[in-house]
Amino acid sequence: MDKKYTIKDIAQMAGVSKGTVDRVLHNRGKVSPAALEKINEVLNVIDYEPNLIARNLKSTKVYRICVLLPDPVFDPYWLPCVNGIQDAITEFKAYNVVIETHYFNPESTKSFLKTHEAIVAKSPDAVLLAPLFHKETIEIIKQYEELGIMVNTFNNQVESSSIKSFVGQDLYKSGRVAASLMNLILSKGQIAIIHIDESLKNAIHMQEKERGFRSYFEEKDLSDFSLTTLKLKYSNIETKLPAFINENPDLSGIFITTSKAYQIASTLSNITDEKIALIGYDLVDKNVSFLNQGLIHFLIHQNQKRQAYLGVSTLVEHFLFRKDIPETILLPIDIINVENASFYIS
């Protein structure tokens, strides 16, 4: 049977006092480098696992984690994130941790900053945020750092040494996956890369996908394909897209870099009987509907629920159990078609 080691056992094996072992295990007080090395050697040999639940119940410290999340009322893409956060809340409800979600209008920098101010007033230990507004995100991350508040990001990546961890996908590689799928469907023709509502808040997100998409065709030297980029706004899709189709009669494929592939599919279904291959992102209800109708060929699943859950849970486990937080957590790039979509929809 496996031996249950006590602090006394570890102290004797390491040749140090029980108090020194206690300080190491509970991360409190100073310990000499030599003593720390001896204790860690013993812990590695015996594969020591402390009773984390008992340790947490004895602690009086309550950790507060705030999530700065785009409101799903404005964009249903973010709805699965709410479920992911709730999963984390349920999992850690027995521990001394408070997890709160604060919503902002994803179309309003003013709303984003106002919600940030509300979070600062809560004096959290950590913040998880989806950095939609690049400039404003960099500014508030600096403020969090000054206040000693840890920051994790998810979904969109920003460059900042103050960010502890990022959870999401490799956008460049997801663009390459989309390109390889398009190449499976088509042997030649014109392909449009469509950005919908591109702005400063999400331009990098979209451009990384386009960069990956284009790199695939360039590296494969697929000269029978031509690529063009089209930027549309939600308000002008029904007028600009038909004009683009008329001007480009050889168009055979469209890659949509956002979760709004359904807007393109809907417009195409009303203006042409031609089969144009569509590839987009995310299992929002309208996308799945057009996927089932055969009007969208593939969706790339970004698993935003899992992103939000991991963003929260890694912070919780860091505070409660002193687990290291990975600098980057990259999720798999899941390819969804009509045959397997039902397995991903709960």
Short mmCIF file of C-alpha atoms in Angstrom, two decimals:
data_model
loop_
_atom_site.label_atom_id
_atom_site.label_comp_id
_atom_site.label_asym_id
_atom_site.label_seq_id
_atom_site.Cartn_x
_atom_site.Cartn_y
_atom_site.Cartn_z
CA MET A 1 0.00 0.00 0.00
CA ASP A 2 1.13 3.55 -0.70
CA LYS A 3 2.57 5.24 2.36
CA LYS A 4 0.90 8.46 3.52
CA TYR A 5 3.76 10.78 4.33
CA THR A 6 3.46 13.37 7.10
CA ILE A 7 5.31 16.65 7.48
CA LYS A 8 7.40 14.95 10.16
CA ASP A 9 8.38 12.16 7.73
CA ILE A 10 9.39 14.68 5.07
CA ALA A 11 11.38 16.73 7.58
CA GLN A 12 13.33 13.66 8.71
CA MET A 13 14.05 12.56 5.14
CA ALA A 14 15.22 16.04 4.13
CA GLY A 15 17.16 16.65 7.34
CA VAL A 16 15.30 19.88 8.14
CA SER A 17 12.80 21.03 10.76
CA LYS A 18 9.04 20.44 10.53
CA GLY A 19 8.55 24.20 10.50
CA THR A 20 10.72 24.53 7.38
CA VAL A 21 8.70 21.85 5.59
CA ASP A 22 5.47 23.55 6.64
CA ARG A 23 6.67 26.87 5.19
CA VAL A 24 7.51 25.23 1.87
CA LEU A 25 4.24 23.28 1.57
CA HIS A 26 2.12 26.30 2.46
CA ASN A 27 4.23 28.87 0.66
CA ARG A 28 4.70 31.13 3.65
CA GLY A 29 7.83 32.56 5.23
CA LYS A 30 11.42 32.44 4.02
CA VAL A 31 13.34 29.23 3.40
CA SER A 32 17.01 28.94 2.48
CA PRO A 33 17.76 27.74 -1.08
CA ALA A 34 19.62 24.70 0.29
CA ALA A 35 16.69 23.63 2.49
CA LEU A 36 14.23 24.22 -0.34
CA GLU A 37 16.29 22.03 -2.66
CA LYS A 38 16.44 19.18 -0.10
CA ILE A 39 12.69 19.30 0.51
CA ASN A 40 11.84 19.39 -3.20
CA GLU A 41 14.08 16.37 -3.81
CA VAL A 42 12.17 14.43 -1.15
CA LEU A 43 8.78 15.57 -2.52
CA ASN A 44 9.75 14.42 -6.01
CA VAL A 45 10.91 11.01 -4.75
CA ILE A 46 7.77 10.30 -2.74
CA ASP A 47 5.45 11.94 -5.30
CA TYR A 48 3.88 13.96 -2.50
CA GLU A 49 0.31 15.15 -3.04
CA PRO A 50 -1.09 17.38 -0.28
CA ASN A 51 -4.72 17.22 0.73
CA LEU A 52 -5.74 20.22 -1.32
CA ILE A 53 -9.36 20.24 -0.19
CA ALA A 54 -8.42 20.20 3.48
CA ARG A 55 -5.85 22.93 2.92
CA ASN A 56 -8.39 25.16 1.19
CA LEU A 57 -11.07 24.66 3.82
CA LYS A 58 -8.62 25.77 6.49
CA SER A 59 -7.80 28.95 4.56
CA THR A 60 -9.70 32.13 5.35
CA LYS A 61 -8.68 33.82 2.10
CA VAL A 62 -11.51 34.22 -0.44
CA TYR A 63 -10.30 34.67 -4.01
CA ARG A 64 -12.36 36.81 -6.39
CA ILE A 65 -12.15 36.28 -10.15
CA CYS A 66 -14.04 38.62 -12.49
CA VAL A 67 -14.78 37.86 -16.15
CA LEU A 68 -15.08 40.76 -18.57
CA LEU A 69 -17.34 39.25 -21.24
CA PRO A 70 -19.12 40.56 -24.36
CA ASP A 71 -22.87 40.43 -23.80
CA PRO A 72 -24.44 37.51 -25.74
CA VAL A 73 -27.58 39.64 -26.17
CA PHE A 74 -25.65 41.59 -28.80
CA ASP A 75 -23.75 38.65 -30.31
CA PRO A 76 -24.82 35.01 -29.72
CA TYR A 77 -21.24 33.86 -30.39
CA TRP A 78 -20.49 34.55 -26.71
CA LEU A 79 -23.41 32.57 -25.26
CA PRO A 80 -21.45 29.30 -24.84
CA CYS A 81 -18.90 31.24 -22.76
CA VAL A 82 -21.60 31.85 -20.15
CA ASN A 83 -22.09 28.08 -19.88
CA GLY A 84 -18.34 27.49 -19.63
CA ILE A 85 -18.03 29.99 -16.79
CA GLN A 86 -21.01 28.42 -15.04
CA ASP A 87 -19.31 25.01 -15.28
CA ALA A 88 -16.30 26.46 -13.47
CA ILE A 89 -18.53 28.04 -10.82
CA THR A 90 -20.24 24.70 -10.20
CA GLU A 91 -16.95 22.78 -10.07
CA PHE A 92 -15.36 25.07 -7.49
CA LYS A 93 -18.42 26.05 -5.44
CA ALA A 94 -17.09 24.22 -2.37
CA TYR A 95 -13.93 26.32 -2.32
CA ASN A 96 -13.11 29.82 -1.15
CA VAL A 97 -13.51 31.43 -4.55
CA VAL A 98 -16.00 33.88 -6.01
CA ILE A 99 -16.41 33.96 -9.80
CA GLU A 100 -18.40 36.85 -11.28
CA THR A 101 -19.26 37.70 -14.89
CA HIS A 102 -19.55 41.35 -15.95
CA TYR A 103 -21.02 42.03 -19.40
CA PHE A 104 -20.28 44.81 -21.87
CA ASN A 105 -21.71 45.82 -25.24
CA PRO A 106 -19.23 44.43 -27.82
CA GLU A 107 -19.96 47.39 -30.09
CA SER A 108 -19.15 50.04 -27.49
CA THR A 109 -15.75 50.98 -26.10
CA LYS A 110 -17.57 53.16 -23.56
CA SER A 111 -19.45 50.10 -22.26
CA PHE A 112 -16.20 48.11 -22.18
CA LEU A 113 -14.42 50.75 -20.07
CA LYS A 114 -17.42 51.29 -17.78
CA THR A 115 -17.61 47.54 -17.06
CA HIS A 116 -13.86 47.53 -16.41
CA GLU A 117 -14.32 50.29 -13.82
CA ALA A 118 -17.02 48.25 -12.09
CA ILE A 119 -14.61 45.31 -11.91
CA VAL A 120 -11.80 47.44 -10.46
CA ALA A 121 -14.20 48.55 -7.72
CA LYS A 122 -14.56 44.87 -6.74
CA SER A 123 -10.77 44.59 -6.08
CA PRO A 124 -10.50 41.12 -7.67
CA ASP A 125 -7.48 38.87 -7.48
CA ALA A 126 -7.69 38.14 -11.20
CA VAL A 127 -9.56 39.11 -14.35
CA LEU A 128 -10.34 37.00 -17.42
CA LEU A 129 -11.22 39.08 -20.46
CA ALA A 130 -11.96 38.83 -24.15
CA PRO A 131 -9.89 41.69 -25.63
CA LEU A 132 -12.14 43.03 -28.37
CA PHE A 133 -10.83 46.59 -28.29
CA HIS A 134 -7.08 46.47 -28.72
CA LYS A 135 -6.05 49.96 -27.59
CA GLU A 136 -8.43 50.03 -24.63
CA THR A 137 -7.45 46.48 -23.62
CA ILE A 138 -3.76 47.40 -23.44
CA GLU A 139 -4.65 50.40 -21.26
CA ILE A 140 -6.76 48.48 -18.77
CA ILE A 141 -4.24 45.62 -18.56
CA LYS A 142 -1.64 48.18 -17.45
CA GLN A 143 -4.06 49.40 -14.80
CA TYR A 144 -4.68 45.85 -13.58
CA GLU A 145 -0.93 45.29 -13.32
CA GLU A 146 -0.49 48.45 -11.25
CA LEU A 147 -3.21 47.20 -8.90
CA GLY A 148 -1.64 43.75 -8.60
CA ILE A 149 -4.52 42.05 -10.44
CA MET A 150 -3.62 38.99 -12.53
CA VAL A 151 -4.97 38.92 -16.12
CA ASN A 152 -5.83 36.00 -18.41
CA THR A 153 -7.20 36.54 -21.93
CA PHE A 154 -9.14 34.26 -24.24
CA ASN A 155 -10.46 34.12 -27.80
CA ASN A 156 -8.48 37.14 -29.07
CA GLN A 157 -4.76 37.48 -28.41
CA VAL A 158 -2.97 40.75 -27.61
CA GLU A 159 0.73 41.28 -27.06
CA SER A 160 1.42 42.29 -23.47
CA SER A 161 3.97 41.03 -20.95
CA SER A 162 1.36 41.72 -18.24
CA ILE A 163 -0.91 38.91 -19.45
CA LYS A 164 -0.43 35.70 -17.50
CA SER A 165 -2.05 33.35 -20.00
CA PHE A 166 -3.98 33.16 -23.28
CA VAL A 167 -6.59 30.52 -24.13
CA GLY A 168 -7.78 30.11 -27.71
CA GLN A 169 -6.87 28.75 -31.11
CA ASP A 170 -3.96 29.29 -33.47
CA LEU A 171 -5.81 31.60 -35.87
CA TYR A 172 -3.16 31.35 -38.58
CA LYS A 173 -3.40 27.55 -38.60
CA SER A 174 -7.20 27.65 -38.54
CA GLY A 175 -7.02 29.72 -41.73
CA ARG A 176 -4.80 27.05 -43.27
CA VAL A 177 -7.27 24.34 -42.22
CA ALA A 178 -10.06 26.30 -43.94
CA ALA A 179 -7.93 26.56 -47.09
CA SER A 180 -7.23 22.83 -47.16
CA LEU A 181 -10.97 22.13 -46.81
CA MET A 182 -11.72 24.51 -49.65
CA ASN A 183 -9.13 22.72 -51.77
CA LEU A 184 -10.89 19.42 -51.05
CA ILE A 185 -14.18 20.86 -52.33
CA LEU A 186 -12.82 22.75 -55.33
CA SER A 187 -10.18 21.98 -57.93
CA LYS A 188 -10.00 25.52 -59.32
CA GLY A 189 -11.81 28.86 -59.40
CA GLN A 190 -12.07 32.19 -57.66
CA ILE A 191 -12.34 32.28 -53.87
CA ALA A 192 -13.45 35.28 -51.82
CA ILE A 193 -12.20 35.85 -48.29
CA ILE A 194 -14.97 37.82 -46.59
CA HIS A 195 -14.53 39.89 -43.43
CA ILE A 196 -17.81 41.05 -41.89
CA ASP A 197 -17.80 44.18 -39.72
CA GLU A 198 -14.02 44.35 -39.64
CA SER A 199 -12.86 47.07 -37.29
CA LEU A 200 -9.92 47.85 -35.06
CA LYS A 201 -11.41 45.65 -32.35
CA ASN A 202 -11.21 42.44 -34.41
CA ALA A 203 -9.05 43.22 -37.46
CA ILE A 204 -6.05 41.24 -36.19
CA HIS A 205 -8.32 38.26 -35.45
CA MET A 206 -9.63 38.21 -39.02
CA GLN A 207 -6.34 39.06 -40.71
CA GLU A 208 -4.50 36.17 -39.03
CA LYS A 209 -7.09 33.76 -40.45
CA GLU A 210 -6.73 35.33 -43.90
CA ARG A 211 -2.94 35.17 -43.68
CA GLY A 212 -3.10 31.45 -42.92
CA PHE A 213 -5.65 30.85 -45.69
CA ARG A 214 -3.53 32.61 -48.30
CA SER A 215 -0.30 30.95 -47.18
CA TYR A 216 -1.76 27.51 -47.91
CA PHE A 217 -2.48 28.35 -51.57
CA GLU A 218 0.86 30.13 -51.98
CA GLU A 219 2.89 27.24 -50.57
CA LYS A 220 0.98 24.64 -52.59
CA ASP A 221 1.43 26.80 -55.72
CA LEU A 222 -2.21 26.26 -56.69
CA SER A 223 -2.26 28.51 -59.73
CA ASP A 224 -5.76 27.39 -60.78
CA PHE A 225 -7.16 29.40 -57.86
CA SER A 226 -7.43 33.15 -57.50
CA LEU A 227 -8.07 34.79 -54.12
CA THR A 228 -9.69 38.11 -53.41
CA THR A 229 -10.66 39.87 -50.19
CA LEU A 230 -14.05 41.48 -49.61
CA LYS A 231 -14.91 43.57 -46.55
CA LEU A 232 -18.61 43.89 -45.75
CA LYS A 233 -20.69 45.45 -43.03
CA TYR A 234 -23.75 43.73 -41.66
CA SER A 235 -25.89 46.61 -42.92
CA ASN A 236 -24.76 46.37 -46.56
CA ILE A 237 -24.41 42.62 -47.16
CA GLU A 238 -27.73 42.40 -49.02
CA THR A 239 -26.63 45.09 -51.50
CA LYS A 240 -22.86 44.69 -51.75
CA LEU A 241 -22.72 40.89 -51.97
CA PRO A 242 -25.09 40.57 -55.00
CA ALA A 243 -23.08 43.24 -56.80
CA PHE A 244 -19.87 41.36 -56.04
CA ILE A 245 -21.38 38.09 -57.32
CA ASN A 246 -22.43 39.77 -60.58
CA GLU A 247 -18.96 41.23 -61.05
CA ASN A 248 -17.28 37.89 -60.37
CA PRO A 249 -19.12 35.18 -62.34
CA ASP A 250 -16.32 32.66 -61.76
CA LEU A 251 -16.70 32.82 -57.97
CA SER A 252 -16.81 29.25 -56.66
CA GLY A 253 -15.90 29.52 -52.97
CA ILE A 254 -16.23 31.87 -50.00
CA PHE A 255 -14.29 31.80 -46.73
CA ILE A 256 -15.95 33.84 -43.97
CA THR A 257 -13.56 34.75 -41.15
CA THR A 258 -16.23 35.30 -38.47
CA SER A 259 -19.18 33.50 -36.89
CA LYS A 260 -21.55 35.23 -39.34
CA ALA A 261 -21.40 32.79 -42.25
CA TYR A 262 -25.20 32.54 -42.02
CA GLN A 263 -25.50 36.12 -43.28
CA ILE A 264 -23.67 35.19 -46.46
CA ALA A 265 -25.56 31.89 -46.86
CA SER A 266 -28.91 33.64 -46.42
CA THR A 267 -28.15 36.29 -49.03
CA LEU A 268 -26.77 33.77 -51.53
CA SER A 269 -29.86 31.57 -51.20
CA ASN A 270 -31.98 34.53 -52.29
CA ILE A 271 -29.91 35.66 -55.31
CA THR A 272 -28.44 32.59 -57.00
CA ASP A 273 -28.97 28.90 -57.65
CA GLU A 274 -25.26 28.39 -58.22
CA LYS A 275 -23.48 26.16 -55.71
CA ILE A 276 -20.81 28.23 -54.02
CA ALA A 277 -18.69 26.48 -51.39
CA LEU A 278 -18.98 28.22 -48.01
CA ILE A 279 -16.65 27.76 -45.04
CA GLY A 280 -17.05 29.74 -41.83
CA TYR A 281 -16.71 29.60 -38.07
CA ASP A 282 -18.69 28.55 -35.03
CA LEU A 283 -21.79 26.60 -34.11
CA VAL A 284 -24.24 29.44 -33.66
CA ASP A 285 -27.79 28.29 -34.34
CA LYS A 286 -28.19 30.04 -37.71
CA ASN A 287 -24.90 28.64 -38.99
CA VAL A 288 -25.94 25.12 -38.01
CA SER A 289 -29.28 25.59 -39.76
CA PHE A 290 -27.59 26.49 -43.05
CA LEU A 291 -25.06 23.68 -42.54
CA ASN A 292 -27.93 21.20 -42.28
CA GLN A 293 -29.48 22.66 -45.44
CA GLY A 294 -26.24 22.08 -47.33
CA LEU A 295 -25.64 25.79 -47.94
CA ILE A 296 -22.62 25.91 -45.63
CA HIS A 297 -20.11 23.14 -46.28
CA PHE A 298 -17.86 23.34 -43.21
CA LEU A 299 -17.66 25.22 -39.93
CA ILE A 300 -14.53 25.52 -37.84
CA HIS A 301 -15.45 25.16 -34.18
CA GLN A 302 -13.56 27.56 -31.90
CA ASN A 303 -15.10 26.00 -28.77
CA GLN A 304 -15.62 29.27 -26.95
CA LYS A 305 -17.28 27.44 -24.05
CA ARG A 306 -14.08 25.49 -23.40
CA GLN A 307 -12.00 28.64 -23.81
CA ALA A 308 -13.95 30.46 -21.09
CA TYR A 309 -13.92 27.44 -18.76
CA LEU A 310 -10.15 26.97 -19.05
CA GLY A 311 -9.54 30.69 -18.65
CA VAL A 312 -11.36 30.64 -15.31
CA SER A 313 -10.31 27.21 -14.03
CA THR A 314 -6.58 27.78 -14.55
CA LEU A 315 -6.84 30.91 -12.40
CA VAL A 316 -8.79 29.09 -9.70
CA GLU A 317 -6.33 26.20 -9.59
CA HIS A 318 -3.42 28.62 -9.44
CA PHE A 319 -4.83 30.40 -6.40
CA LEU A 320 -6.14 27.36 -4.56
CA PHE A 321 -3.58 24.71 -5.44
CA ARG A 322 -0.57 26.78 -6.55
CA LYS A 323 -0.63 25.20 -10.00
CA ASP A 324 1.41 26.91 -12.69
CA ILE A 325 -0.59 28.74 -15.35
CA PRO A 326 0.52 27.86 -18.91
CA GLU A 327 1.51 30.91 -20.95
CA THR A 328 -0.61 29.65 -23.85
CA ILE A 329 -3.38 27.06 -24.04
CA LEU A 330 -4.25 26.26 -27.65
CA LEU A 331 -7.43 24.32 -28.35
CA PRO A 332 -7.83 21.82 -31.20
CA ILE A 333 -9.18 23.08 -34.52
CA ASP A 334 -12.38 21.05 -34.90
CA ILE A 335 -13.87 20.63 -38.37
CA ILE A 336 -17.67 20.42 -38.40
CA ASN A 337 -19.88 19.24 -41.26
CA VAL A 338 -23.47 18.09 -41.48
CA GLU A 339 -22.52 14.55 -40.46
CA ASN A 340 -20.93 15.34 -37.10
CA ALA A 341 -22.52 18.64 -36.07
CA SER A 342 -25.02 16.96 -33.73
CA PHE A 343 -22.18 15.56 -31.59
CA TYR A 344 -21.02 19.10 -30.76
CA ILE A 345 -24.41 20.59 -29.96
CA SER A 346 -25.73 20.02 -26.46
#
